[in-house]
Amino acid sequence: MRVATYNIHHGVGLDGRLDLGRIARVLERERPDLVGLQEVDRHFSARSGGVDQAQWLADRLGMAVVFGPNIDLEPPAPGRPRRGYGGAVLSRYPVEAPEHRLLVRVPGTEQRGVVSVRVHEAGRSLAFYTTHFEHRSRGVRRRQATEVLEQVADGPASAVVVGDLNATPHSPELRGLFGPLRDAWAAGRGDGDTHRSDRPRRRIDYVLHTPDLVAERVHVAGGDGSDHLAVVADLSFGES
């Protein structure tokens, strides 16, 4: 099972150019079964051409899609669709129990959330979550990490959590994650830096998984369609 996480920066690269095709080409090359996307626009504004980006990518890749609007705004005019900005899951598997939950926030910070689905792989149920933590407040990130762990504990025993956590691996606010969950980068080579995409110096994008799963391979996928790089991991169930 191949999974990926990608903060797509609403399809705009560091060159300032909107080109969702660049995001699609990375995913076409990597061929993941499950993808967690962050910073996705749905009819949001002119910056992304008013496109439903999650649906556009799903159609291009032939995958199912679940979108979760962390920011949900009224339509710009009667008869137009609502405007959303948030996260999405793309899946080659049939999806069950799609869910979107908002995470804790404090005044002056951006609303964040978690999008999750359940799928079946090798006859077993798996929960897949994508999230994006607060970037300015360590304390808020710590609380968001706790909320994600609580959500994982309420779901199937097998789970994968991916996303932009806006903190490096040794940050104290992430410490609680690395007990119940394993960092797939343990199977990777190098530092795994993902931000910024032109000269990455920080590892803030993760694939995490429950201990019953094994990371066989993991790598950072190159691309210039965002300010982040994608992380791609091959996971399998360990021996029962």
mmCIF file of C-alpha atoms in Angstrom:
data_model
loop_
_atom_site.group_PDB
_atom_site.id
_atom_site.type_symbol
_atom_site.label_atom_id
_atom_site.label_comp_id
_atom_site.label_asym_id
_atom_site.label_seq_id
_atom_site.Cartn_x
_atom_site.Cartn_y
_atom_site.Cartn_z
ATOM 1 C CA MET A 1 0.000 0.000 0.000
ATOM 2 C CA ARG A 2 1.493 3.304 -1.072
ATOM 3 C CA VAL A 3 0.466 6.473 0.761
ATOM 4 C CA ALA A 4 1.450 10.092 0.276
ATOM 5 C CA THR A 5 1.090 13.489 1.879
ATOM 6 C CA TYR A 6 1.284 16.725 -0.087
ATOM 7 C CA ASN A 7 0.686 20.311 0.948
ATOM 8 C CA ILE A 8 -0.213 21.663 -2.472
ATOM 9 C CA HIS A 9 -0.315 25.399 -1.593
ATOM 10 C CA HIS A 10 -3.521 25.725 -3.674
ATOM 11 C CA GLY A 11 -1.561 24.693 -6.758
ATOM 12 C CA VAL A 12 0.801 27.674 -6.734
ATOM 13 C CA GLY A 13 4.543 27.093 -6.853
ATOM 14 C CA LEU A 14 7.325 29.318 -5.588
ATOM 15 C CA ASP A 15 7.399 30.877 -9.032
ATOM 16 C CA GLY A 16 3.957 32.322 -8.294
ATOM 17 C CA ARG A 17 2.356 30.324 -11.095
ATOM 18 C CA LEU A 18 -0.929 28.460 -10.649
ATOM 19 C CA ASP A 19 -0.623 25.065 -12.340
ATOM 20 C CA LEU A 20 -2.492 22.184 -10.738
ATOM 21 C CA GLY A 21 -1.117 19.956 -13.470
ATOM 22 C CA ARG A 22 2.283 20.062 -11.776
ATOM 23 C CA ILE A 23 0.726 18.589 -8.633
ATOM 24 C CA ALA A 24 -1.053 15.932 -10.681
ATOM 25 C CA ARG A 25 2.142 14.914 -12.466
ATOM 26 C CA VAL A 26 3.917 14.219 -9.175
ATOM 27 C CA LEU A 27 1.057 11.985 -8.063
ATOM 28 C CA GLU A 28 0.815 10.293 -11.461
ATOM 29 C CA ARG A 29 4.508 9.471 -11.271
ATOM 30 C CA GLU A 30 4.312 8.143 -7.692
ATOM 31 C CA ARG A 31 0.998 6.285 -8.064
ATOM 32 C CA PRO A 32 -0.112 6.309 -4.403
ATOM 33 C CA ASP A 33 -3.172 4.394 -3.246
ATOM 34 C CA LEU A 34 -4.058 6.992 -0.604
ATOM 35 C CA VAL A 35 -3.156 10.674 -0.603
ATOM 36 C CA GLY A 36 -3.599 13.299 2.069
ATOM 37 C CA LEU A 37 -3.682 16.825 0.672
ATOM 38 C CA GLN A 38 -3.452 20.103 2.550
ATOM 39 C CA GLU A 39 -4.095 23.724 1.495
ATOM 40 C CA VAL A 40 -6.707 22.758 -1.052
ATOM 41 C CA ASP A 41 -9.141 25.284 -2.550
ATOM 42 C CA ARG A 42 -12.715 24.486 -3.569
ATOM 43 C CA HIS A 43 -14.243 27.322 -5.600
ATOM 44 C CA PHE A 44 -12.360 29.507 -3.113
ATOM 45 C CA SER A 45 -11.198 32.560 -5.025
ATOM 46 C CA ALA A 46 -9.473 33.914 -8.102
ATOM 47 C CA ARG A 47 -6.108 32.728 -6.745
ATOM 48 C CA SER A 48 -7.030 29.189 -7.831
ATOM 49 C CA GLY A 49 -9.359 30.079 -10.680
ATOM 50 C CA GLY A 50 -12.459 29.137 -8.698
ATOM 51 C CA VAL A 51 -11.698 25.445 -9.303
ATOM 52 C CA ASP A 52 -12.712 22.569 -7.037
ATOM 53 C CA GLN A 53 -9.118 21.418 -6.775
ATOM 54 C CA ALA A 54 -9.720 18.163 -4.914
ATOM 55 C CA GLN A 55 -12.302 17.035 -7.463
ATOM 56 C CA TRP A 56 -10.089 18.145 -10.352
ATOM 57 C CA LEU A 57 -7.207 16.024 -9.061
ATOM 58 C CA ALA A 58 -9.498 13.081 -8.341
ATOM 59 C CA ASP A 59 -10.896 13.190 -11.874
ATOM 60 C CA ARG A 60 -7.430 13.454 -13.391
ATOM 61 C CA LEU A 61 -6.066 10.576 -11.300
ATOM 62 C CA GLY A 62 -9.159 8.362 -11.343
ATOM 63 C CA MET A 63 -9.476 8.347 -7.560
ATOM 64 C CA ALA A 64 -12.268 8.801 -5.036
ATOM 65 C CA VAL A 65 -12.208 12.076 -3.106
ATOM 66 C CA VAL A 66 -13.307 13.422 0.278
ATOM 67 C CA PHE A 67 -12.858 17.132 0.979
ATOM 68 C CA GLY A 68 -13.044 18.886 4.329
ATOM 69 C CA PRO A 69 -13.438 22.696 4.413
ATOM 70 C CA ASN A 70 -11.598 24.110 7.414
ATOM 71 C CA ILE A 71 -12.711 27.485 6.103
ATOM 72 C CA ASP A 72 -16.251 27.449 4.722
ATOM 73 C CA LEU A 73 -17.576 30.652 3.161
ATOM 74 C CA GLU A 74 -20.802 31.792 1.569
ATOM 75 C CA PRO A 75 -21.038 31.751 -2.247
ATOM 76 C CA PRO A 76 -19.903 34.947 -3.993
ATOM 77 C CA ALA A 77 -23.349 35.248 -5.611
ATOM 78 C CA PRO A 78 -26.716 33.438 -5.516
ATOM 79 C CA GLY A 79 -26.633 30.133 -7.344
ATOM 80 C CA ARG A 80 -22.845 29.796 -7.051
ATOM 81 C CA PRO A 81 -21.172 27.042 -4.964
ATOM 82 C CA ARG A 82 -19.889 27.612 -1.446
ATOM 83 C CA ARG A 83 -16.232 28.477 -1.098
ATOM 84 C CA GLY A 84 -13.972 26.150 0.852
ATOM 85 C CA TYR A 85 -10.334 25.798 1.873
ATOM 86 C CA GLY A 86 -8.941 22.806 3.739
ATOM 87 C CA GLY A 87 -7.792 19.229 3.316
ATOM 88 C CA ALA A 88 -8.696 16.265 1.164
ATOM 89 C CA VAL A 89 -8.183 12.538 0.832
ATOM 90 C CA LEU A 90 -7.758 10.848 -2.542
ATOM 91 C CA SER A 91 -8.197 7.071 -2.606
ATOM 92 C CA ARG A 92 -7.918 4.214 -5.090
ATOM 93 C CA TYR A 93 -9.904 2.107 -2.631
ATOM 94 C CA PRO A 94 -13.639 2.434 -2.037
ATOM 95 C CA VAL A 95 -13.992 4.754 0.955
ATOM 96 C CA GLU A 96 -16.188 4.320 4.006
ATOM 97 C CA ALA A 97 -17.076 6.566 6.934
ATOM 98 C CA PRO A 98 -15.782 9.845 5.461
ATOM 99 C CA GLU A 99 -15.436 12.436 8.198
ATOM 100 C CA HIS A 100 -14.175 15.966 8.724
ATOM 101 C CA ARG A 101 -13.435 17.366 12.175
ATOM 102 C CA LEU A 102 -12.227 20.814 13.103
ATOM 103 C CA LEU A 103 -9.282 21.096 15.470
ATOM 104 C CA VAL A 104 -8.850 23.430 18.398
ATOM 105 C CA ARG A 105 -7.839 26.993 17.590
ATOM 106 C CA VAL A 106 -7.310 30.229 19.481
ATOM 107 C CA PRO A 107 -8.185 33.742 18.294
ATOM 108 C CA GLY A 108 -5.823 35.013 15.643
ATOM 109 C CA THR A 109 -4.943 31.570 14.311
ATOM 110 C CA GLU A 110 -6.203 29.749 11.242
ATOM 111 C CA GLN A 111 -8.862 27.081 11.593
ATOM 112 C CA ARG A 112 -7.379 23.615 11.027
ATOM 113 C CA GLY A 113 -8.970 20.219 10.697
ATOM 114 C CA VAL A 114 -8.700 16.490 10.020
ATOM 115 C CA VAL A 115 -10.205 14.626 7.073
ATOM 116 C CA SER A 116 -10.501 10.867 7.490
ATOM 117 C CA VAL A 117 -11.760 7.796 5.662
ATOM 118 C CA ARG A 118 -11.786 4.063 6.248
ATOM 119 C CA VAL A 119 -10.656 1.595 3.604
ATOM 120 C CA HIS A 120 -9.985 -2.135 3.387
ATOM 121 C CA GLU A 121 -6.557 -3.477 2.505
ATOM 122 C CA ALA A 122 -5.545 -7.151 2.646
ATOM 123 C CA GLY A 123 -8.865 -7.945 4.308
ATOM 124 C CA ARG A 124 -8.254 -5.503 7.145
ATOM 125 C CA SER A 125 -9.851 -2.184 8.033
ATOM 126 C CA LEU A 126 -7.596 0.862 7.966
ATOM 127 C CA ALA A 127 -8.283 4.460 8.967
ATOM 128 C CA PHE A 128 -6.495 7.164 6.987
ATOM 129 C CA TYR A 129 -6.252 10.729 8.301
ATOM 130 C CA THR A 130 -4.850 13.914 6.828
ATOM 131 C CA THR A 131 -4.272 17.062 8.852
ATOM 132 C CA HIS A 132 -2.481 20.405 8.923
ATOM 133 C CA PHE A 133 -1.360 21.875 12.251
ATOM 134 C CA GLU A 134 -1.151 25.518 13.311
ATOM 135 C CA HIS A 135 2.079 27.193 12.182
ATOM 136 C CA ARG A 136 2.482 29.997 14.745
ATOM 137 C CA SER A 137 1.675 28.503 18.150
ATOM 138 C CA ARG A 138 3.533 25.557 19.677
ATOM 139 C CA GLY A 139 0.891 25.252 22.383
ATOM 140 C CA VAL A 140 -1.914 24.978 19.844
ATOM 141 C CA ARG A 141 0.033 22.359 17.900
ATOM 142 C CA ARG A 142 0.412 20.315 21.079
ATOM 143 C CA ARG A 143 -3.336 20.420 21.681
ATOM 144 C CA GLN A 144 -4.031 19.550 18.043
ATOM 145 C CA ALA A 145 -1.698 16.547 18.299
ATOM 146 C CA THR A 146 -3.658 15.350 21.331
ATOM 147 C CA GLU A 147 -6.951 15.710 19.447
ATOM 148 C CA VAL A 148 -5.615 13.692 16.506
ATOM 149 C CA LEU A 149 -4.456 10.913 18.818
ATOM 150 C CA GLU A 150 -7.884 10.831 20.472
ATOM 151 C CA GLN A 151 -9.518 10.506 17.074
ATOM 152 C CA VAL A 152 -7.156 7.687 16.083
ATOM 153 C CA ALA A 153 -7.901 5.882 19.361
ATOM 154 C CA ASP A 154 -11.631 5.947 18.534
ATOM 155 C CA GLY A 155 -11.118 4.331 15.122
ATOM 156 C CA PRO A 156 -9.848 1.013 13.752
ATOM 157 C CA ALA A 157 -6.718 -0.448 15.319
ATOM 158 C CA SER A 158 -4.764 0.153 12.106
ATOM 159 C CA ALA A 159 -4.272 3.784 11.112
ATOM 160 C CA VAL A 160 -2.144 6.116 9.026
ATOM 161 C CA VAL A 161 -1.882 9.824 9.830
ATOM 162 C CA VAL A 162 -0.317 12.134 7.268
ATOM 163 C CA GLY A 163 0.069 15.843 6.982
ATOM 164 C CA ASP A 164 1.914 19.092 7.411
ATOM 165 C CA LEU A 165 2.531 19.308 11.156
ATOM 166 C CA ASN A 166 4.460 22.593 10.953
ATOM 167 C CA ALA A 167 7.115 21.295 13.360
ATOM 168 C CA THR A 168 10.347 19.360 13.018
ATOM 169 C CA PRO A 169 10.693 15.819 14.444
ATOM 170 C CA HIS A 170 12.368 16.829 17.727
ATOM 171 C CA SER A 171 9.842 19.571 18.524
ATOM 172 C CA PRO A 172 8.396 18.975 22.016
ATOM 173 C CA GLU A 173 4.799 19.461 20.871
ATOM 174 C CA LEU A 174 5.073 16.401 18.617
ATOM 175 C CA ARG A 175 6.600 14.182 21.284
ATOM 176 C CA GLY A 176 3.260 12.665 22.258
ATOM 177 C CA LEU A 177 2.630 11.468 18.696
ATOM 178 C CA PHE A 178 5.761 9.335 18.548
ATOM 179 C CA GLY A 179 4.583 6.726 21.022
ATOM 180 C CA PRO A 180 1.205 5.582 19.753
ATOM 181 C CA LEU A 181 2.382 6.261 16.194
ATOM 182 C CA ARG A 182 5.573 5.456 14.309
ATOM 183 C CA ASP A 183 7.347 7.818 11.937
ATOM 184 C CA ALA A 184 7.643 6.172 8.515
ATOM 185 C CA TRP A 185 10.808 8.153 7.827
ATOM 186 C CA ALA A 186 12.651 5.582 9.941
ATOM 187 C CA ALA A 187 12.732 3.596 6.683
ATOM 188 C CA GLY A 188 14.010 6.565 4.668
ATOM 189 C CA ARG A 189 17.438 7.864 3.754
ATOM 190 C CA GLY A 190 18.726 11.350 4.341
ATOM 191 C CA ASP A 191 17.045 14.102 6.293
ATOM 192 C CA GLY A 192 13.627 13.981 4.583
ATOM 193 C CA ASP A 193 13.311 17.767 4.392
ATOM 194 C CA THR A 194 10.223 18.996 2.554
ATOM 195 C CA HIS A 195 10.101 22.774 2.963
ATOM 196 C CA ARG A 196 10.734 24.876 1.033
ATOM 197 C CA SER A 197 10.519 22.986 -2.197
ATOM 198 C CA ASP A 198 13.355 24.836 -3.940
ATOM 199 C CA ARG A 199 15.888 24.371 -1.123
ATOM 200 C CA PRO A 200 14.286 22.189 1.546
ATOM 201 C CA ARG A 201 15.784 22.631 5.016
ATOM 202 C CA ARG A 202 12.952 21.532 7.316
ATOM 203 C CA ARG A 203 11.126 18.236 7.731
ATOM 204 C CA ILE A 204 7.572 19.206 8.613
ATOM 205 C CA ASP A 205 5.546 16.815 6.420
ATOM 206 C CA TYR A 206 4.976 13.317 7.811
ATOM 207 C CA VAL A 207 3.612 9.854 7.263
ATOM 208 C CA LEU A 208 2.839 8.299 10.668
ATOM 209 C CA HIS A 209 1.339 4.871 11.294
ATOM 210 C CA THR A 210 0.249 2.508 14.036
ATOM 211 C CA PRO A 211 2.790 -0.136 15.166
ATOM 212 C CA ASP A 212 1.034 -2.987 13.347
ATOM 213 C CA LEU A 213 2.087 -1.414 10.060
ATOM 214 C CA VAL A 214 5.605 -1.553 8.658
ATOM 215 C CA ALA A 215 7.235 1.153 6.546
ATOM 216 C CA GLU A 216 9.182 -0.626 3.809
ATOM 217 C CA ARG A 217 10.290 2.394 1.789
ATOM 218 C CA VAL A 218 9.778 6.138 2.082
ATOM 219 C CA HIS A 219 11.076 9.073 0.072
ATOM 220 C CA VAL A 220 10.542 12.744 -0.687
ATOM 221 C CA ALA A 221 9.059 13.309 -4.142
ATOM 222 C CA GLY A 222 10.393 16.233 -6.149
ATOM 223 C CA GLY A 223 8.185 18.802 -7.795
ATOM 224 C CA ASP A 224 7.807 22.536 -8.287
ATOM 225 C CA GLY A 225 4.018 22.948 -8.089
ATOM 226 C CA SER A 226 3.959 23.952 -4.404
ATOM 227 C CA ASP A 227 6.153 25.402 -1.667
ATOM 228 C CA HIS A 228 6.290 21.890 -0.134
ATOM 229 C CA LEU A 229 7.519 18.564 -1.428
ATOM 230 C CA ALA A 230 5.467 15.392 -1.129
ATOM 231 C CA VAL A 231 6.352 12.421 1.087
ATOM 232 C CA VAL A 232 5.586 8.940 -0.252
ATOM 233 C CA ALA A 233 5.710 5.731 1.810
ATOM 234 C CA ASP A 234 5.144 2.058 1.069
ATOM 235 C CA LEU A 235 3.440 0.413 4.056
ATOM 236 C CA SER A 236 2.406 -3.147 4.774
ATOM 237 C CA PHE A 237 0.810 -5.021 7.636
ATOM 238 C CA GLY A 238 3.291 -6.749 9.912
ATOM 239 C CA GLU A 239 2.967 -10.368 10.873
ATOM 240 C CA SER A 240 -0.039 -11.078 13.093
#
